[in-house]
mmCIF file of C-alpha atoms and ligand atoms in Angstrom:
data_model
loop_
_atom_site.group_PDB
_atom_site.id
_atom_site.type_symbol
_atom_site.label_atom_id
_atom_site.label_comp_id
_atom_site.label_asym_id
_atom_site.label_seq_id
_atom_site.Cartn_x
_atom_site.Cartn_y
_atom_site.Cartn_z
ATOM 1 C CA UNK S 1 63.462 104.879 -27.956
ATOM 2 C CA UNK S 2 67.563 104.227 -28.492
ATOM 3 C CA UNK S 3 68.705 101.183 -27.066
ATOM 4 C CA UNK S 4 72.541 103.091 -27.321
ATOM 5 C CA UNK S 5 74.755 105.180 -25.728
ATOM 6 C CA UNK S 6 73.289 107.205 -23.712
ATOM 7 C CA UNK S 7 71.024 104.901 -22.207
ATOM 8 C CA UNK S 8 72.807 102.408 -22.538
ATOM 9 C CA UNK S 9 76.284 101.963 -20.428
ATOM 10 C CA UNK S 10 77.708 98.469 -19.897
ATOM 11 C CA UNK S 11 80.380 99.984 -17.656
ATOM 12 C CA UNK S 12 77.069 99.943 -14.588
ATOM 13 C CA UNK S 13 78.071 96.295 -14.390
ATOM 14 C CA UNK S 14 81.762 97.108 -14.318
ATOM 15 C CA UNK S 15 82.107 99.339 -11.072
ATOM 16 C CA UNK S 16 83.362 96.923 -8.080
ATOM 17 C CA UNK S 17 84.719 93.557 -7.833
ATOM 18 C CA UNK S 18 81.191 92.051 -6.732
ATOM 19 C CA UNK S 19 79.786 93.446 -9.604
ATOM 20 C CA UNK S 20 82.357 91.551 -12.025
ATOM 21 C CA UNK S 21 81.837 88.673 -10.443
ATOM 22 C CA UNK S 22 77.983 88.413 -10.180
ATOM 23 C CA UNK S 23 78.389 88.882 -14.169
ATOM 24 C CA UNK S 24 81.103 86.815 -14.509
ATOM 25 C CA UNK S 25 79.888 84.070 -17.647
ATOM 26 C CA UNK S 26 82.569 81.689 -16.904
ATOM 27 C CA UNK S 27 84.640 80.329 -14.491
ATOM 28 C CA UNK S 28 87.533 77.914 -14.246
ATOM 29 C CA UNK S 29 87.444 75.398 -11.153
ATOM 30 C CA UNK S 30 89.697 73.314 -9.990
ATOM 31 C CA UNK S 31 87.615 70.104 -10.338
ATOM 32 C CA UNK S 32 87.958 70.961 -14.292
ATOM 33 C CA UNK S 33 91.618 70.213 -14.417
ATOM 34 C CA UNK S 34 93.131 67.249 -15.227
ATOM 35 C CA UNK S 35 97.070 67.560 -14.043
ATOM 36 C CA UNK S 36 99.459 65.477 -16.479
ATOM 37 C CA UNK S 37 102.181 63.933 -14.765
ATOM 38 C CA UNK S 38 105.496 62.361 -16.176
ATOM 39 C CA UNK S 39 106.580 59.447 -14.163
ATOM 40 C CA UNK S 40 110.284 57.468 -14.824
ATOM 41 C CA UNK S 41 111.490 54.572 -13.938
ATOM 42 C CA UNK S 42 114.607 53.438 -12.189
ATOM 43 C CA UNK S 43 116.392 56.534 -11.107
ATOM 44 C CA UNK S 44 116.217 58.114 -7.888
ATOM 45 C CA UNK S 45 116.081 61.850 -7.719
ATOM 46 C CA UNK S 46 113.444 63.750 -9.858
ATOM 47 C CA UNK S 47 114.697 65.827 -13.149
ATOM 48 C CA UNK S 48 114.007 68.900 -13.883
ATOM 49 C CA UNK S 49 113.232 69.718 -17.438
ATOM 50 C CA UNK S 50 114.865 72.807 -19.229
ATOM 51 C CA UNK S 51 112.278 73.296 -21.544
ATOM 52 C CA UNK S 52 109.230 73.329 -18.917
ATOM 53 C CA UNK S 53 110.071 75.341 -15.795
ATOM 54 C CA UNK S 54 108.482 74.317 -13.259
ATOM 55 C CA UNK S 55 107.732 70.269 -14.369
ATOM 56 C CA UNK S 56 109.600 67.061 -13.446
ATOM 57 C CA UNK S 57 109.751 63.869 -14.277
ATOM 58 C CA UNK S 58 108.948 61.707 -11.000
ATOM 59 C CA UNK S 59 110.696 58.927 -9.822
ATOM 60 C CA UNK S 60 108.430 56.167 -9.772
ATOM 61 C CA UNK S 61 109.534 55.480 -6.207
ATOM 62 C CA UNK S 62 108.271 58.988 -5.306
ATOM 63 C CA UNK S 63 105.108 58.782 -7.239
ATOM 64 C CA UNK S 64 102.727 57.445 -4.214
ATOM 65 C CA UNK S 65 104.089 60.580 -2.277
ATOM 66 C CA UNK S 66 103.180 63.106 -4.938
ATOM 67 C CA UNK S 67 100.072 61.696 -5.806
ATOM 68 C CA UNK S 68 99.228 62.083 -2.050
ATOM 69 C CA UNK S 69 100.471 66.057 -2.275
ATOM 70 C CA UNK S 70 98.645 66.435 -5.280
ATOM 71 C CA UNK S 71 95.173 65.113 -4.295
ATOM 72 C CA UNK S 72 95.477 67.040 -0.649
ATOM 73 C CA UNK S 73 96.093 70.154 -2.858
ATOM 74 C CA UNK S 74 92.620 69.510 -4.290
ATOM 75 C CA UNK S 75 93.785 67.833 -7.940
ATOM 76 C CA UNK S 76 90.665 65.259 -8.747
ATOM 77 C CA UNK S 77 92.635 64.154 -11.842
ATOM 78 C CA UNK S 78 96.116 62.905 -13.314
ATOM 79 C CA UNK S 79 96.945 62.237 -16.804
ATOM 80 C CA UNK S 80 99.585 59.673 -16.386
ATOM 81 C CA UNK S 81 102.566 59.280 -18.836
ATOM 82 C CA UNK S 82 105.828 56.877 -18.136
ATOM 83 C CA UNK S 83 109.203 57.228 -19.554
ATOM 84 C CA UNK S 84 110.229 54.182 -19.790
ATOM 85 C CA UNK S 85 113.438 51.651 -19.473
ATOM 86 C CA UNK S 86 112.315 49.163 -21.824
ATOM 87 C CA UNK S 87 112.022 49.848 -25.078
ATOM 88 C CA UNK S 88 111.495 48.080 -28.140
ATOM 89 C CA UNK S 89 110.278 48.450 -31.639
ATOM 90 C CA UNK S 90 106.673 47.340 -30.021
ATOM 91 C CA UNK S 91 106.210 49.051 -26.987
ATOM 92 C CA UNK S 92 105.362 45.584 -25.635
ATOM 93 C CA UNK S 93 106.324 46.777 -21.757
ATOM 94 C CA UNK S 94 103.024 48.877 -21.968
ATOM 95 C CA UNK S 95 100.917 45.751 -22.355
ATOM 96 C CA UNK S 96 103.230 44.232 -19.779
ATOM 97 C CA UNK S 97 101.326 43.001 -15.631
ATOM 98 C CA UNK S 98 104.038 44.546 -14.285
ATOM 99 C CA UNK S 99 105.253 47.326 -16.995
ATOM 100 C CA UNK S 100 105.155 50.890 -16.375
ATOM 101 C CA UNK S 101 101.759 51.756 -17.357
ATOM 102 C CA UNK S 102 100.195 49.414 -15.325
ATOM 103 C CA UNK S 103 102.275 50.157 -12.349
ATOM 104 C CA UNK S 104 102.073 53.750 -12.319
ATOM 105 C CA UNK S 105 97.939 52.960 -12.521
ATOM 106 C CA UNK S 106 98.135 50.873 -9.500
ATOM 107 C CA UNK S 107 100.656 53.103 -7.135
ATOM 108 C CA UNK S 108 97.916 56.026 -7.938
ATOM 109 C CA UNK S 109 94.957 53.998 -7.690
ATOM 110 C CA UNK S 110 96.220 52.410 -3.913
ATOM 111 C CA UNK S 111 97.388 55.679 -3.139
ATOM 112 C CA UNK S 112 94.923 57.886 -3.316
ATOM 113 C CA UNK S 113 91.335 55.402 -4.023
ATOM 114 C CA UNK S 114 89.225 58.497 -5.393
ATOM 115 C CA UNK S 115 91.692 60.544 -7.942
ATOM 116 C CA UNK S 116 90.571 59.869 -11.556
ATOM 117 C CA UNK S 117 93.337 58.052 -13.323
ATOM 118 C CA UNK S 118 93.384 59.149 -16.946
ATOM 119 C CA UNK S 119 96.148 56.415 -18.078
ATOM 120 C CA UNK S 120 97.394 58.092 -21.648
ATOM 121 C CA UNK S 121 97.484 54.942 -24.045
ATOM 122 C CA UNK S 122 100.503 55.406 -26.816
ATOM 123 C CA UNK S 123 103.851 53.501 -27.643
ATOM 124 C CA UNK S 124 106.346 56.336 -28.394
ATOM 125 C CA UNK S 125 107.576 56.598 -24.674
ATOM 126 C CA UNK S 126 107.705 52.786 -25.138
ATOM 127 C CA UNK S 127 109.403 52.239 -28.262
ATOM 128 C CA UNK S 128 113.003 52.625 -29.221
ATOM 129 C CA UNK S 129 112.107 54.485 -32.637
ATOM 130 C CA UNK S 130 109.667 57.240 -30.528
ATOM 131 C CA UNK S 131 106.544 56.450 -32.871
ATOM 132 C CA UNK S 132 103.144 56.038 -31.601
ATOM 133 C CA UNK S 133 102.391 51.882 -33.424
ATOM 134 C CA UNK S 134 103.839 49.073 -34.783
ATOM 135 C CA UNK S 135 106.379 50.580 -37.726
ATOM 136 C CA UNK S 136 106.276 48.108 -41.026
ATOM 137 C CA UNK S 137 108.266 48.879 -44.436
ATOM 138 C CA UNK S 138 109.127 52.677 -43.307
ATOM 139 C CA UNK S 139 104.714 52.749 -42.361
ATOM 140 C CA UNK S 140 103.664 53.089 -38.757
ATOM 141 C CA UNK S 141 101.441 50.479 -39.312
ATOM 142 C CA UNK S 142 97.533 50.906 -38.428
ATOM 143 C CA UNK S 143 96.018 47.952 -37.829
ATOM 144 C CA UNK S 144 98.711 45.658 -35.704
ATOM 145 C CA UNK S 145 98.946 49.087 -33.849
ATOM 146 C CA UNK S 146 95.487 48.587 -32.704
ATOM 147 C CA UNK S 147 95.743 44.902 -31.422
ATOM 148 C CA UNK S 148 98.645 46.463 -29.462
ATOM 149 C CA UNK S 149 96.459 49.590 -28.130
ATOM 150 C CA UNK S 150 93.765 47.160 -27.110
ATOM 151 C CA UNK S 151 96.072 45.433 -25.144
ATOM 152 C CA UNK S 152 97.908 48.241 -23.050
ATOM 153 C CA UNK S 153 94.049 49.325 -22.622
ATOM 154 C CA UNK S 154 93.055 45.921 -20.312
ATOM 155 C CA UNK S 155 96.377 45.942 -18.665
ATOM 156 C CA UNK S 156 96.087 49.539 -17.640
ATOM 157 C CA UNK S 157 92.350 49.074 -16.589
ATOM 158 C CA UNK S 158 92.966 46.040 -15.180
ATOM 159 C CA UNK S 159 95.892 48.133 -12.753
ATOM 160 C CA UNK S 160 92.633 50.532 -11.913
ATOM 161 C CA UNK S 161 92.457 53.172 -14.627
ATOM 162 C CA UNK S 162 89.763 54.965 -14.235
ATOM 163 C CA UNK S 163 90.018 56.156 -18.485
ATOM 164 C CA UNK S 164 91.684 54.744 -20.892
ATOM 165 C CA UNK S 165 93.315 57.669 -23.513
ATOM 166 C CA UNK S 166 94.354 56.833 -26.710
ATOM 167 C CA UNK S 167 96.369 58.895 -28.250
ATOM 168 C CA UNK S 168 98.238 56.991 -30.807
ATOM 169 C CA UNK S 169 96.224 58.964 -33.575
ATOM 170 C CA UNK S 170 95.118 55.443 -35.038
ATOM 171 C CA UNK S 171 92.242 54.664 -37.115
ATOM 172 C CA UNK S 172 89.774 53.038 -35.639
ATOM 173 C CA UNK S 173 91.373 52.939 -31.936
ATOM 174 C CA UNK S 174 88.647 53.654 -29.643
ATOM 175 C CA UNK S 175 86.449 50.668 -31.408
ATOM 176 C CA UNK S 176 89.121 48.711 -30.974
ATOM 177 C CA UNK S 177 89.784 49.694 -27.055
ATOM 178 C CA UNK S 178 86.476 49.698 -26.381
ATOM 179 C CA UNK S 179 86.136 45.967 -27.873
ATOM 180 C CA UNK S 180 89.443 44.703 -26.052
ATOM 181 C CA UNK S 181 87.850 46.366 -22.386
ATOM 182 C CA UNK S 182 84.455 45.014 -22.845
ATOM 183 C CA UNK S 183 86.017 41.453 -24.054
ATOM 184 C CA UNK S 184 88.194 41.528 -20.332
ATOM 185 C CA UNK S 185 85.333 42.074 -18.540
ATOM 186 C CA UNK S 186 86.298 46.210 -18.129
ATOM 187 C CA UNK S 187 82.999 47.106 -19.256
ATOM 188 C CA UNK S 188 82.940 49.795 -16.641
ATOM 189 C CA UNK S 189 86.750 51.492 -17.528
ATOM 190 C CA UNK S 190 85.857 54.677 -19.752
ATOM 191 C CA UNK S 191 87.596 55.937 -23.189
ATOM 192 C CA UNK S 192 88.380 59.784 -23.313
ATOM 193 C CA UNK S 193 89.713 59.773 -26.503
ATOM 194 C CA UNK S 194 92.191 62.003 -28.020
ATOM 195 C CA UNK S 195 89.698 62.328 -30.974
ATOM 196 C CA UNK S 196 91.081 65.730 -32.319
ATOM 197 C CA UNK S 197 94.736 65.575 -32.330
ATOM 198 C CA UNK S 198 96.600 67.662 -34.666
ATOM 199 C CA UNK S 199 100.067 67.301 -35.745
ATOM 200 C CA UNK S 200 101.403 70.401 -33.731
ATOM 201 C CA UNK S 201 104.789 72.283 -33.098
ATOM 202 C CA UNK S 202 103.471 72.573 -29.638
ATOM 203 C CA UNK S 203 104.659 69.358 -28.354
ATOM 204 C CA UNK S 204 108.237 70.119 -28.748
ATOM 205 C CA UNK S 205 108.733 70.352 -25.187
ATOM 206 C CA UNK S 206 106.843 66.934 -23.984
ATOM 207 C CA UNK S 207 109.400 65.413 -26.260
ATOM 208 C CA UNK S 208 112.182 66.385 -23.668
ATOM 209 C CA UNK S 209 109.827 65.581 -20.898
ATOM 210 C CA UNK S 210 108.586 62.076 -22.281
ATOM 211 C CA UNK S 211 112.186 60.891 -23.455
ATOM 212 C CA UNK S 212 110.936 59.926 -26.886
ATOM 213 C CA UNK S 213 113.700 59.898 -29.568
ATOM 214 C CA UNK S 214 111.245 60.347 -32.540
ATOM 215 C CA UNK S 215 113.026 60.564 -36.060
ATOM 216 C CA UNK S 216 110.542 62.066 -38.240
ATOM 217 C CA UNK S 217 107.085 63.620 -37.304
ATOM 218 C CA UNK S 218 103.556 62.911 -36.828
ATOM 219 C CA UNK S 219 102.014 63.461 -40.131
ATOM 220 C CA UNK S 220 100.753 60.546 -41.028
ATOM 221 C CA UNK S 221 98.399 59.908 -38.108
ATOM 222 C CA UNK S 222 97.885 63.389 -36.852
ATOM 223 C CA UNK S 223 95.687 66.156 -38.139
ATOM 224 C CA UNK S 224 97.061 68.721 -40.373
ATOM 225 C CA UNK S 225 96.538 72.158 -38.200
ATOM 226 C CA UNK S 226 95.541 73.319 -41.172
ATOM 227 C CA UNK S 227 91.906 71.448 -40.931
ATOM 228 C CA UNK S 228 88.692 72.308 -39.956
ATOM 229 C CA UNK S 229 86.604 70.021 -41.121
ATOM 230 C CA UNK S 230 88.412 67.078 -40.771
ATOM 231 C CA UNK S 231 89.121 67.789 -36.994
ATOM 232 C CA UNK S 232 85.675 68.215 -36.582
ATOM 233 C CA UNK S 233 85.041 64.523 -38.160
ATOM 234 C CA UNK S 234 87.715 63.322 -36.323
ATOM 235 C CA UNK S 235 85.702 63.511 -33.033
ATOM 236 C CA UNK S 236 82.210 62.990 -34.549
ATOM 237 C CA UNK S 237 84.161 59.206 -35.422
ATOM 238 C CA UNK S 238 85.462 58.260 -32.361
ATOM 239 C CA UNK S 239 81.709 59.025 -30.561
ATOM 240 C CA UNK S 240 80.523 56.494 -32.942
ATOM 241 C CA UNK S 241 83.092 54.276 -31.944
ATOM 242 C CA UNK S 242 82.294 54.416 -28.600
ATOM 243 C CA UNK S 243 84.212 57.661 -26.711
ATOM 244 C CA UNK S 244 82.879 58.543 -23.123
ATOM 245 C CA UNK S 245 84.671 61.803 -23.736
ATOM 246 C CA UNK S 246 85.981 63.540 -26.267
ATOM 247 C CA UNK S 247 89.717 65.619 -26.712
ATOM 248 C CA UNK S 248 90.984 68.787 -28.264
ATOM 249 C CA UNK S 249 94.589 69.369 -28.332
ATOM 250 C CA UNK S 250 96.348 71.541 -28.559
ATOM 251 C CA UNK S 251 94.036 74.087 -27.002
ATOM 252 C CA UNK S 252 95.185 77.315 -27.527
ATOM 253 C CA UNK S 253 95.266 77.806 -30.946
ATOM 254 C CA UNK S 254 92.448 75.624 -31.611
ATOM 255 C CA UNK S 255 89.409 77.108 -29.934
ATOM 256 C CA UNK S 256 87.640 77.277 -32.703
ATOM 257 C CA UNK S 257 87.829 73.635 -33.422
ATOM 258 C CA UNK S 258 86.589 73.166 -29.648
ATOM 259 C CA UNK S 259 83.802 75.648 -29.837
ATOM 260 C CA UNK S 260 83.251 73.542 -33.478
ATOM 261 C CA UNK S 261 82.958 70.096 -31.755
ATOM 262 C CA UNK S 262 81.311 71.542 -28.912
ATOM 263 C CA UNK S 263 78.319 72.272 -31.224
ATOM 264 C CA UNK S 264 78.509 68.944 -32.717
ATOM 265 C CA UNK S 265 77.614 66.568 -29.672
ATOM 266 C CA UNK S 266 76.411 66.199 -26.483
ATOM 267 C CA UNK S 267 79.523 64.359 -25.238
ATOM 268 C CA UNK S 268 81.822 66.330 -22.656
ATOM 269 C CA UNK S 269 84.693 67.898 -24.040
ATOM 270 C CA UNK S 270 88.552 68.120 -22.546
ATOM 271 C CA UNK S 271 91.308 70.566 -23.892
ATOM 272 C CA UNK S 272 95.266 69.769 -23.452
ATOM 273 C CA UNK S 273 97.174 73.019 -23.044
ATOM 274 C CA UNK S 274 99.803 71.421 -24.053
ATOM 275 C CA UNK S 275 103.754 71.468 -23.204
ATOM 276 C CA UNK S 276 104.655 74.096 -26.118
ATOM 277 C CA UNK S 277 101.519 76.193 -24.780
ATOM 278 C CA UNK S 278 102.727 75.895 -21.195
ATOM 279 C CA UNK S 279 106.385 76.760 -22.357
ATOM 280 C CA UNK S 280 105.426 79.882 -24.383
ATOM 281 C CA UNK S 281 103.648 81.190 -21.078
ATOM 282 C CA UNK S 282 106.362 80.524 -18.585
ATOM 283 C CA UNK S 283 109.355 81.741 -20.889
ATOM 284 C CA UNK S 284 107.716 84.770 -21.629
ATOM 285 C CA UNK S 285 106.651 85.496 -17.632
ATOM 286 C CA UNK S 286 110.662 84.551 -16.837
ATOM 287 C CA UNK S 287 111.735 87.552 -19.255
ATOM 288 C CA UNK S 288 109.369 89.676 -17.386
ATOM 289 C CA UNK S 289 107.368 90.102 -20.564
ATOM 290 C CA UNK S 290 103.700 88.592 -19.177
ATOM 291 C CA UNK S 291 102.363 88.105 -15.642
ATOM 292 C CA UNK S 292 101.747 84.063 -15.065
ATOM 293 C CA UNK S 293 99.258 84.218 -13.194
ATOM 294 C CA UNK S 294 96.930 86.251 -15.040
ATOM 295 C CA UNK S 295 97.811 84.720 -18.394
ATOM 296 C CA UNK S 296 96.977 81.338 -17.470
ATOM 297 C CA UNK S 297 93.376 82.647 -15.992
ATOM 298 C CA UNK S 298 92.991 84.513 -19.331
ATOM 299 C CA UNK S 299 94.575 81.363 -21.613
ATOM 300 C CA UNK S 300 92.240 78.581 -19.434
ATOM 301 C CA UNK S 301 88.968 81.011 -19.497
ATOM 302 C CA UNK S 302 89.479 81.383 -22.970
ATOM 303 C CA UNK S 303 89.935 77.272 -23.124
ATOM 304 C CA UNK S 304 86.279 76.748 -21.155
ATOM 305 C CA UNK S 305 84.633 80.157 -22.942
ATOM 306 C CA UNK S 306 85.367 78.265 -26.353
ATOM 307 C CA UNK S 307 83.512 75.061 -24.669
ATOM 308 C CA UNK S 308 85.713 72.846 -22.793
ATOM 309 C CA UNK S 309 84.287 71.174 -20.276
ATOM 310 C CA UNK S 310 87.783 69.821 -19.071
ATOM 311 C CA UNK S 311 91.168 71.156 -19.490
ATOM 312 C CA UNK S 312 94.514 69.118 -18.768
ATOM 313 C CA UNK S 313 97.024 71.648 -18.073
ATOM 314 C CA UNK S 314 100.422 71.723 -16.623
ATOM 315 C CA UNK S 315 99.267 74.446 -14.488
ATOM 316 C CA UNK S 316 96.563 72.671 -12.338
ATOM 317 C CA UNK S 317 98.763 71.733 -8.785
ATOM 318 C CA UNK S 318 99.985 75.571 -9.320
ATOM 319 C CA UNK S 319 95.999 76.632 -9.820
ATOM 320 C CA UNK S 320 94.928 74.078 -6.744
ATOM 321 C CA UNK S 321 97.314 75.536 -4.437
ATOM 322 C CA UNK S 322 97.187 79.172 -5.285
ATOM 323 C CA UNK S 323 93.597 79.798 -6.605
ATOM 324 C CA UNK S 324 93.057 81.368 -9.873
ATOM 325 C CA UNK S 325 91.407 84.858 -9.008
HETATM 326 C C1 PBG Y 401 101.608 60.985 -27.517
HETATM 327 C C2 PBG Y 401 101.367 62.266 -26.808
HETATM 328 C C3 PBG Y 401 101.993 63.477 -27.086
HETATM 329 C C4 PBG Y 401 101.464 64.399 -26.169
HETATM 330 C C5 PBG Y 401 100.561 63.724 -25.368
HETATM 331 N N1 PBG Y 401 100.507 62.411 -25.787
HETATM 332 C C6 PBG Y 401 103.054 63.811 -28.061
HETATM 333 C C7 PBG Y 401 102.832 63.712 -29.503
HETATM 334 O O1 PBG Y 401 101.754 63.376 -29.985
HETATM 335 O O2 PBG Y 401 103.778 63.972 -30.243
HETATM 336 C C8 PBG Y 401 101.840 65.838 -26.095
HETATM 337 C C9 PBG Y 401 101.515 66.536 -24.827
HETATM 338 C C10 PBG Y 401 102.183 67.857 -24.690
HETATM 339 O O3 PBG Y 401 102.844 68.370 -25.612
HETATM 340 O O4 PBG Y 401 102.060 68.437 -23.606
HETATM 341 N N2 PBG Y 401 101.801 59.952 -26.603
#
């Protein structure tokens, strides 16, 4: 007996909405997004940003009012990133009581009690050169960089992060974070780390967004896009050291890698669709060329299909407001 055409028809399943959804494999909800946020200080109206329709940096005197939008939309999560006033060549405001990071923590945390604060834990919005560490003889410097991470880590937990994500691209940073926390007392404040972060032309964008004045690129700490197995090491490293959850980025043209490092562990798994990925989608919808809405069901499916557990995506409050079907 032929198990082919003509017995067999997939297009039976195909016929009707309810049919497509009662075979539907995967689905993208709400509760999966994590919705990154760019919050400045001193200035009073927001600013829009030229090369990411739609996104603004928020004042940080508006902040408690958005965060209050945002989790009555239905966002569960923020990924929190400050462009700061104070820079120097440390980044010392981020380890700062009353710095940035540890005041956008707190105005989310006493706003809204239950959103999940995902406080992102670099220097180069924080540091006049726009590197991500501690920069000695021309070298961005590993090790002093992770003293430094550990200590932006406590302040920020101690403010009421709920996760603490490096993304400095450091050696050895989530051992370190997770030492500094448990040290405090912040035994209970959890690392998702960005574990698989590759050196990407998709951030171009965030670097108008964060205000970083980065001379230079990433190549030294980041992963060469180039790299399979390394990016899967990357992650299988920072679970050893310690990672509650673990980070691909960017997402789109790294599925494999996350389908990769979803076969390698047991640990959940979050995907940044990041600036350049969110630009590409809403130039390209602007000129008429793509429809949004469908593209980002078909680009975040793809994201969760390839085995994200999480994604952090620019589009979230648009997804938690308008649905995604
Ligand atoms: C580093 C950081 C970057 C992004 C998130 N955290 C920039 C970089 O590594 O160059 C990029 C996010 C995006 O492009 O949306 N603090």
């Amino acid at each position: 007996m032929s198990h082919f055409f003509p017995f067999t028809r997939l297009r039976r399943k195909r016929r009707s909405d309810a049919l497509r959804i009662m075979f539907q494999e995967t689905d993208v909800k709400v509760s999966d997004l994590v919705f990154p946020i760019f919050v400045e200080e001193n200035i009073s109206d927001y600013v829009q940003l030229s090369t990411m329709p739609g996104v603004v940096r928020i004042p940080e005197s508006r902040l408690a009012f958005e965060i209050e939008r945002f989790a009555k939309a239905g966002i569960k999560s923020v990924m929190t990133f400050g462009i700061s006033h104070n820079t120097d060549e440390t980044g010392s405001d981020t380890w700062n009581e009353n710095g940035l990071v540890a005041r956008i923590a707190r105005i989310c945390k006493d706003t809204v009690r239950e959103i999940v604060v995902i406080s992102d834990t670099c220097f180069c919005e924080y540091t006049t050169h726009g590197h991500c560490g501690v920069i000695k003889n021309n070298n961005i410097d590993n090790d002093p960089t992770l003293v430094n991470l550990g200590r932006q880590a406590v302040v920020a937990a101690h403010a009421g992060a709920d996760f603490i994500a490096p993304s400095a691209a450091m050696d050895g940073q989530v051992q370190a974070i997770r030492a500094a926390l448990d040290t405090a007392g912040y035994q209970e404040t959890a690392i998702m780390a960005y574990s698989t972060k590759f050196a990407s032309a998709f951030y171009s964008p965030f670097r108008e967004a964060s205000g970083t004045t980065l001379k230079g690129n990433r190549k030294t700490y980041q992963i060469n896009p180039m790299n399979r197995r390394e990016a899967i090491y990357e992650s299988l490293l920072d679970q050893q050291e310690g990672a509650d959850a673990l980070m691909v980025k960017p997402a789109g043209a790294f599925l494999d890698t996350i389908r990769d490092i979803r076969e390698a562990t047991y640990l959940p798994l979050a995907a940044y669709q990041v600036s350049g990925e969110y630009a590409m989608i809403k130039f390209a919808a602007a000129a008429g060329a793509i429809n949004e809405h469908q593209i980002v069901r078909e680009t975040l499916g793809a994201i969760k299909r390839a085995g994200a557990d999480i994604i952090i995506s620019y589009f979230a409050m648009d997804i938690a407001e308008q649905g995604l079907d």
